[in-house]
Each structure stands twice: as structure tokens, then as C-alpha cells.
């Protein structure tokens, strides 16, 4: 089974944004069985509408879509915490994502973001962080690792594992994942060499296939992983990376 750990959908069809229906079409084309979905970053801060759209999508396609929330500490700590509670308690999402690059904050800022992180931990959710060179100071792997170390019982997804640009921060992400058992790397928008290095250093259980759809072509990403992993890992390890790891993380493994 193939599960994409990084997909965005939006009710606002503009630019590269895609709807749930278009995502499903791309999944079918790519042979992807399930996808973890969160909202498409919006500079107009339409987070409430985006999260509600994710909820509707998951209700309509529970066998294909895994829901994840989004919140922005820059909109105010109380508003961000309220969003976390709605995502976890009302929508039943698996967790909540924060993007310090998109929303311009340091992910471990004690006043801006940490109260929101603590709310996610309190709610028992997974936490996902954008981690890339588009905002290396705000989203550096060591900042995410600091949070993983503070909350060792909370599972943390490091999305892009320090990629997005070149050169990337993947080596730091790998080292941080070696130090923290609860830190997992989503290999979307990062060099295939970095993904392979992560697999070799950490083993297959900590690496997750992701495409970052619609910012990348899902079917091309699947083909890239197929070529990348051929002859490098066992069939079971490939199955783990391509979907098994994420299903275990959200409690849906068979």
C-alpha cells in the first residue's frame, strides 16, 4: 500500500491549489491508496475555512484520506490554541501542523509557538513541522529536535527533512532523528540522495514517502522513490517507507 504523507488541498482554487477531487484523481493515476492531507498555505490566513474543508474531505473519503489540522501562532496564542482544540476534538484529526516558513515564526519560540505546541501535546495529537531551507533559522532541524526532546511521548513529523532548496539541511535533520526516537522524517521536496542517506543512517522505519502535492507531481514522486529504493532496501523496508510507517503512526496498520 502506498500512502503519501504530504498533500495539500484547498477550497480556494487559485494558482497551484487543487481540490479534494483533483487530489483523488492524482492519487488514482499514481497508484496511491491513501494520503495525509492538510490545507494549502494561504497568505490570506484562511485557516478556519481550510481546516473545515479538510474535515469535509475526510468525512467524504475516510478510506482514502487522513486528516491533519493547521494552525498559525501569529494569529494570536488564544486563537491558535482554539484552532488546535477544534482540530483535535471536533474534527478528530490525527494532529496539527505548524509552518514557521509560511507564517514567519521560530518553531520553538517560548512565547509565540510553544504555547501552541503544548496545546497539541495536551490534546494527544501528532505534531508536524515544515522544515526547510526557505526559512532555515525559523525551521531548523535543531529547533524541531528541541521540541521532540521536550515532549518525548509526542510523535513529531519533520516535513521536507530540511529540504525545499539547495543546499539543504538534511544532514542536520538526520542527526537530530538519530538522537530522538519520536522524530520522523517526511522525504518530500528534498534531494533523493538525502532520502537515501536518511534510510542508510536511520533505517527504513523513520522515513516516510511524501510528494508535497500540488507543489510536485505525485506520479513522478512515486516513480522516483521506486527507482531510488530499488536494490537499496528489502521489499518490507520499501513497504514501510511507502506507507506502512505512516499507517502505524496513525494506528491504521493492518
mmCIF file of C-alpha atoms in Angstrom:
data_model
loop_
_atom_site.group_PDB
_atom_site.id
_atom_site.type_symbol
_atom_site.label_atom_id
_atom_site.label_comp_id
_atom_site.label_asym_id
_atom_site.label_seq_id
_atom_site.Cartn_x
_atom_site.Cartn_y
_atom_site.Cartn_z
ATOM 1 C CA UNK A 1 0.000 0.000 0.000
ATOM 2 C CA UNK A 2 1.243 3.489 -0.878
ATOM 3 C CA UNK A 3 0.422 6.347 1.496
ATOM 4 C CA UNK A 4 1.504 9.886 0.654
ATOM 5 C CA UNK A 5 2.495 11.720 3.855
ATOM 6 C CA UNK A 6 2.383 15.258 2.443
ATOM 7 C CA UNK A 7 -0.577 16.524 0.396
ATOM 8 C CA UNK A 8 -2.369 19.877 0.341
ATOM 9 C CA UNK A 9 -5.926 20.624 -0.772
ATOM 10 C CA UNK A 10 -7.917 23.828 -0.735
ATOM 11 C CA UNK A 11 -11.455 25.119 -1.304
ATOM 12 C CA UNK A 12 -9.854 28.174 -2.913
ATOM 13 C CA UNK A 13 -8.865 27.136 -6.430
ATOM 14 C CA UNK A 14 -6.204 29.625 -7.437
ATOM 15 C CA UNK A 15 -2.630 29.251 -8.608
ATOM 16 C CA UNK A 16 -1.449 25.704 -7.972
ATOM 17 C CA UNK A 17 -4.205 24.930 -5.452
ATOM 18 C CA UNK A 18 -6.181 21.746 -6.027
ATOM 19 C CA UNK A 19 -9.478 20.420 -4.704
ATOM 20 C CA UNK A 20 -10.100 17.110 -2.986
ATOM 21 C CA UNK A 21 -11.462 15.689 -6.226
ATOM 22 C CA UNK A 22 -8.295 16.610 -8.117
ATOM 23 C CA UNK A 23 -6.146 15.076 -5.401
ATOM 24 C CA UNK A 24 -8.075 11.822 -5.655
ATOM 25 C CA UNK A 25 -7.616 11.839 -9.424
ATOM 26 C CA UNK A 26 -3.855 12.254 -8.969
ATOM 27 C CA UNK A 27 -3.797 9.510 -6.352
ATOM 28 C CA UNK A 28 -5.555 7.129 -8.733
ATOM 29 C CA UNK A 29 -3.117 7.983 -11.519
ATOM 30 C CA UNK A 30 -0.154 7.429 -9.203
ATOM 31 C CA UNK A 31 -1.344 4.230 -7.547
ATOM 32 C CA UNK A 32 -1.507 5.960 -4.162
ATOM 33 C CA UNK A 33 -4.027 4.329 -1.821
ATOM 34 C CA UNK A 34 -4.189 6.915 0.959
ATOM 35 C CA UNK A 35 -2.934 10.436 1.598
ATOM 36 C CA UNK A 36 -2.339 12.542 4.667
ATOM 37 C CA UNK A 37 -3.891 15.912 3.864
ATOM 38 C CA UNK A 38 -3.636 19.400 5.300
ATOM 39 C CA UNK A 39 -4.657 22.770 3.981
ATOM 40 C CA UNK A 40 -2.752 24.656 1.310
ATOM 41 C CA UNK A 41 -0.803 27.551 2.869
ATOM 42 C CA UNK A 42 -2.673 30.778 2.303
ATOM 43 C CA UNK A 43 -1.191 34.208 2.724
ATOM 44 C CA UNK A 44 -4.716 35.495 3.346
ATOM 45 C CA UNK A 45 -4.751 33.336 6.518
ATOM 46 C CA UNK A 46 -7.930 31.415 5.606
ATOM 47 C CA UNK A 47 -7.099 28.696 8.122
ATOM 48 C CA UNK A 48 -10.562 28.094 9.541
ATOM 49 C CA UNK A 49 -12.020 27.528 6.072
ATOM 50 C CA UNK A 50 -9.103 25.312 5.104
ATOM 51 C CA UNK A 51 -9.369 23.089 8.182
ATOM 52 C CA UNK A 52 -13.125 22.783 7.706
ATOM 53 C CA UNK A 53 -12.525 21.732 4.103
ATOM 54 C CA UNK A 54 -10.100 19.028 5.241
ATOM 55 C CA UNK A 55 -12.715 17.757 7.692
ATOM 56 C CA UNK A 56 -15.360 17.576 4.970
ATOM 57 C CA UNK A 57 -12.948 15.778 2.646
ATOM 58 C CA UNK A 58 -12.063 13.147 5.235
ATOM 59 C CA UNK A 59 -15.723 12.517 6.071
ATOM 60 C CA UNK A 60 -16.480 12.018 2.385
ATOM 61 C CA UNK A 61 -13.482 9.745 1.740
ATOM 62 C CA UNK A 62 -12.486 8.077 5.022
ATOM 63 C CA UNK A 63 -10.893 5.149 3.208
ATOM 64 C CA UNK A 64 -8.551 7.386 1.200
ATOM 65 C CA UNK A 65 -7.769 10.489 3.253
ATOM 66 C CA UNK A 66 -6.087 11.043 6.621
ATOM 67 C CA UNK A 67 -6.923 14.422 8.162
ATOM 68 C CA UNK A 68 -4.405 16.776 9.728
ATOM 69 C CA UNK A 69 -5.015 20.270 11.060
ATOM 70 C CA UNK A 70 -3.106 23.520 10.703
ATOM 71 C CA UNK A 71 -2.679 26.494 12.986
ATOM 72 C CA UNK A 72 -0.775 29.793 12.938
ATOM 73 C CA UNK A 73 0.588 31.205 16.208
ATOM 74 C CA UNK A 74 0.945 34.613 14.535
ATOM 75 C CA UNK A 75 -2.828 34.996 14.651
ATOM 76 C CA UNK A 76 -2.579 35.054 18.434
ATOM 77 C CA UNK A 77 -1.888 32.354 21.005
ATOM 78 C CA UNK A 78 -5.512 32.010 22.099
ATOM 79 C CA UNK A 79 -6.819 31.800 18.539
ATOM 80 C CA UNK A 80 -4.145 29.225 17.660
ATOM 81 C CA UNK A 81 -4.922 27.115 20.727
ATOM 82 C CA UNK A 82 -8.651 27.271 19.975
ATOM 83 C CA UNK A 83 -7.877 26.050 16.457
ATOM 84 C CA UNK A 84 -5.888 23.133 17.875
ATOM 85 C CA UNK A 85 -8.781 22.094 20.113
ATOM 86 C CA UNK A 86 -11.260 22.297 17.240
ATOM 87 C CA UNK A 87 -8.979 20.225 15.009
ATOM 88 C CA UNK A 88 -8.474 17.536 17.627
ATOM 89 C CA UNK A 89 -11.797 17.448 19.484
ATOM 90 C CA UNK A 90 -14.378 18.369 16.849
ATOM 91 C CA UNK A 91 -12.693 17.278 13.634
ATOM 92 C CA UNK A 92 -10.886 14.264 15.047
ATOM 93 C CA UNK A 93 -7.671 14.961 13.129
ATOM 94 C CA UNK A 94 -4.546 12.940 13.826
ATOM 95 C CA UNK A 95 -2.552 16.057 14.657
ATOM 96 C CA UNK A 96 -1.748 19.652 13.772
ATOM 97 C CA UNK A 97 0.918 21.208 11.565
ATOM 98 C CA UNK A 98 2.858 24.441 12.093
ATOM 99 C CA UNK A 99 4.792 26.200 9.336
ATOM 100 C CA UNK A 100 7.369 28.695 10.561
ATOM 101 C CA UNK A 101 8.426 29.478 6.989
ATOM 102 C CA UNK A 102 4.952 30.304 5.706
ATOM 103 C CA UNK A 103 3.871 32.168 8.827
ATOM 104 C CA UNK A 104 7.244 33.650 9.873
ATOM 105 C CA UNK A 105 7.916 32.415 13.402
ATOM 106 C CA UNK A 106 10.581 30.383 15.169
ATOM 107 C CA UNK A 107 9.048 26.995 15.796
ATOM 108 C CA UNK A 108 10.487 26.801 19.329
ATOM 109 C CA UNK A 109 9.785 30.413 20.306
ATOM 110 C CA UNK A 110 8.806 30.215 24.010
ATOM 111 C CA UNK A 111 6.190 32.961 23.739
ATOM 112 C CA UNK A 112 4.854 32.644 20.190
ATOM 113 C CA UNK A 113 4.773 28.970 19.243
ATOM 114 C CA UNK A 114 5.488 26.836 22.313
ATOM 115 C CA UNK A 115 2.115 27.522 23.993
ATOM 116 C CA UNK A 116 0.502 26.195 20.820
ATOM 117 C CA UNK A 117 2.796 23.165 20.726
ATOM 118 C CA UNK A 118 1.876 22.467 24.338
ATOM 119 C CA UNK A 119 -1.816 22.579 23.401
ATOM 120 C CA UNK A 120 -1.266 19.945 20.700
ATOM 121 C CA UNK A 121 0.638 17.764 23.173
ATOM 122 C CA UNK A 122 -2.138 18.196 25.729
ATOM 123 C CA UNK A 123 -4.694 17.117 23.131
ATOM 124 C CA UNK A 124 -2.686 13.980 22.399
ATOM 125 C CA UNK A 125 -2.039 14.828 18.769
ATOM 126 C CA UNK A 126 0.870 14.303 16.442
ATOM 127 C CA UNK A 127 2.821 17.434 15.533
ATOM 128 C CA UNK A 128 4.103 18.217 12.056
ATOM 129 C CA UNK A 129 6.601 20.959 11.294
ATOM 130 C CA UNK A 130 7.700 22.394 7.977
ATOM 131 C CA UNK A 131 11.489 22.024 7.981
ATOM 132 C CA UNK A 132 13.323 23.625 5.088
ATOM 133 C CA UNK A 133 15.915 25.997 3.740
ATOM 134 C CA UNK A 134 13.248 28.501 2.706
ATOM 135 C CA UNK A 135 13.358 29.589 6.368
ATOM 136 C CA UNK A 136 16.442 27.906 7.826
ATOM 137 C CA UNK A 137 16.567 29.940 11.026
ATOM 138 C CA UNK A 138 12.887 29.607 11.881
ATOM 139 C CA UNK A 139 12.507 25.921 10.957
ATOM 140 C CA UNK A 140 15.984 24.480 11.525
ATOM 141 C CA UNK A 141 16.054 20.774 12.459
ATOM 142 C CA UNK A 142 17.693 21.520 15.808
ATOM 143 C CA UNK A 143 14.701 23.665 16.807
ATOM 144 C CA UNK A 144 12.299 20.858 15.938
ATOM 145 C CA UNK A 145 14.536 18.389 17.771
ATOM 146 C CA UNK A 146 14.437 20.621 20.844
ATOM 147 C CA UNK A 147 10.661 20.209 20.876
ATOM 148 C CA UNK A 148 10.908 16.452 20.272
ATOM 149 C CA UNK A 149 13.265 16.216 23.234
ATOM 150 C CA UNK A 150 10.971 18.201 25.499
ATOM 151 C CA UNK A 151 7.969 16.005 24.654
ATOM 152 C CA UNK A 152 9.416 12.513 24.074
ATOM 153 C CA UNK A 153 5.992 10.828 24.163
ATOM 154 C CA UNK A 154 4.678 13.008 21.305
ATOM 155 C CA UNK A 155 5.445 11.871 17.772
ATOM 156 C CA UNK A 156 6.846 14.617 15.539
ATOM 157 C CA UNK A 157 6.909 14.743 11.730
ATOM 158 C CA UNK A 158 9.739 16.750 10.188
ATOM 159 C CA UNK A 159 8.245 17.581 6.787
ATOM 160 C CA UNK A 160 10.781 18.030 3.948
ATOM 161 C CA UNK A 161 13.545 16.917 6.391
ATOM 162 C CA UNK A 162 15.455 20.151 5.774
ATOM 163 C CA UNK A 163 14.979 20.254 2.015
ATOM 164 C CA UNK A 164 12.986 22.592 -0.277
ATOM 165 C CA UNK A 165 16.148 24.322 -1.530
ATOM 166 C CA UNK A 166 19.779 23.525 -2.195
ATOM 167 C CA UNK A 167 21.985 23.026 -0.337
ATOM 168 C CA UNK A 168 19.616 21.534 2.205
ATOM 169 C CA UNK A 169 19.677 20.837 5.929
ATOM 170 C CA UNK A 170 19.010 17.132 5.608
ATOM 171 C CA UNK A 171 22.222 16.095 7.349
ATOM 172 C CA UNK A 172 21.164 18.026 10.436
ATOM 173 C CA UNK A 173 17.676 16.506 10.220
ATOM 174 C CA UNK A 174 19.149 13.006 10.055
ATOM 175 C CA UNK A 175 21.408 13.652 13.040
ATOM 176 C CA UNK A 176 18.501 15.028 15.065
ATOM 177 C CA UNK A 177 16.354 11.998 14.170
ATOM 178 C CA UNK A 178 19.185 9.747 15.375
ATOM 179 C CA UNK A 179 19.017 11.446 18.759
ATOM 180 C CA UNK A 180 15.231 11.422 19.169
ATOM 181 C CA UNK A 181 13.159 8.277 18.736
ATOM 182 C CA UNK A 182 9.962 10.318 18.316
ATOM 183 C CA UNK A 183 11.271 12.405 15.394
ATOM 184 C CA UNK A 184 10.267 11.126 11.937
ATOM 185 C CA UNK A 185 11.365 12.404 8.516
ATOM 186 C CA UNK A 186 8.977 13.015 5.606
ATOM 187 C CA UNK A 187 11.050 12.952 2.412
ATOM 188 C CA UNK A 188 9.103 15.429 0.302
ATOM 189 C CA UNK A 189 10.763 18.270 -1.641
ATOM 190 C CA UNK A 190 14.228 17.069 -0.707
ATOM 191 C CA UNK A 191 17.069 15.557 -2.712
ATOM 192 C CA UNK A 192 16.706 11.836 -3.413
ATOM 193 C CA UNK A 193 20.313 11.487 -2.246
ATOM 194 C CA UNK A 194 19.252 12.919 1.109
ATOM 195 C CA UNK A 195 16.386 10.439 1.357
ATOM 196 C CA UNK A 196 18.731 7.547 0.650
ATOM 197 C CA UNK A 197 21.238 8.868 3.201
ATOM 198 C CA UNK A 198 18.455 9.012 5.778
ATOM 199 C CA UNK A 199 17.424 5.431 5.077
ATOM 200 C CA UNK A 200 21.019 4.240 5.381
ATOM 201 C CA UNK A 201 21.608 6.174 8.606
ATOM 202 C CA UNK A 202 18.287 5.697 10.380
ATOM 203 C CA UNK A 203 16.781 2.580 8.872
ATOM 204 C CA UNK A 204 13.530 2.365 6.952
ATOM 205 C CA UNK A 205 11.170 2.779 9.913
ATOM 206 C CA UNK A 206 11.821 6.510 10.356
ATOM 207 C CA UNK A 207 11.441 7.645 6.732
ATOM 208 C CA UNK A 208 8.100 8.480 5.111
ATOM 209 C CA UNK A 209 7.255 8.881 1.442
ATOM 210 C CA UNK A 210 5.708 12.256 0.646
ATOM 211 C CA UNK A 211 5.122 14.227 -2.539
ATOM 212 C CA UNK A 212 4.098 17.732 -1.369
ATOM 213 C CA UNK A 213 1.259 17.675 -3.908
ATOM 214 C CA UNK A 214 0.303 20.005 -5.593
ATOM 215 C CA UNK A 215 3.749 21.619 -5.423
ATOM 216 C CA UNK A 216 5.192 18.478 -7.009
ATOM 217 C CA UNK A 217 3.783 15.814 -9.333
ATOM 218 C CA UNK A 218 2.677 12.839 -7.281
ATOM 219 C CA UNK A 219 3.153 10.219 -10.010
ATOM 220 C CA UNK A 220 6.701 11.458 -10.636
ATOM 221 C CA UNK A 221 7.490 11.303 -6.916
ATOM 222 C CA UNK A 222 6.224 7.720 -6.700
ATOM 223 C CA UNK A 223 8.361 6.749 -9.707
ATOM 224 C CA UNK A 224 11.378 8.483 -8.157
ATOM 225 C CA UNK A 225 11.019 6.536 -4.911
ATOM 226 C CA UNK A 226 10.573 3.297 -6.844
ATOM 227 C CA UNK A 227 13.836 3.909 -8.701
ATOM 228 C CA UNK A 228 15.619 5.218 -5.608
ATOM 229 C CA UNK A 229 14.795 2.260 -3.370
ATOM 230 C CA UNK A 230 15.302 -0.488 -5.943
ATOM 231 C CA UNK A 231 18.249 -2.625 -4.891
ATOM 232 C CA UNK A 232 18.822 -0.490 -1.772
ATOM 233 C CA UNK A 233 16.217 -1.857 0.643
ATOM 234 C CA UNK A 234 14.218 -5.044 1.144
ATOM 235 C CA UNK A 235 10.632 -5.368 -0.035
ATOM 236 C CA UNK A 236 9.409 -4.948 3.548
ATOM 237 C CA UNK A 237 11.538 -1.846 4.083
ATOM 238 C CA UNK A 238 10.166 -0.330 0.896
ATOM 239 C CA UNK A 239 6.628 -1.106 2.049
ATOM 240 C CA UNK A 240 7.381 0.639 5.346
ATOM 241 C CA UNK A 241 8.712 3.779 3.680
ATOM 242 C CA UNK A 242 5.971 3.962 1.070
ATOM 243 C CA UNK A 243 3.123 3.753 3.555
ATOM 244 C CA UNK A 244 3.492 1.273 6.379
ATOM 245 C CA UNK A 245 5.287 3.685 8.681
ATOM 246 C CA UNK A 246 2.574 6.322 8.449
ATOM 247 C CA UNK A 247 -0.230 3.814 8.916
ATOM 248 C CA UNK A 248 1.463 2.557 12.083
ATOM 249 C CA UNK A 249 1.921 6.112 13.322
ATOM 250 C CA UNK A 250 -1.801 6.896 12.995
ATOM 251 C CA UNK A 251 -2.906 3.484 14.240
ATOM 252 C CA UNK A 252 -4.217 2.144 10.926
ATOM 253 C CA UNK A 253 -1.676 -0.581 10.251
ATOM 254 C CA UNK A 254 -3.213 -3.966 9.453
#
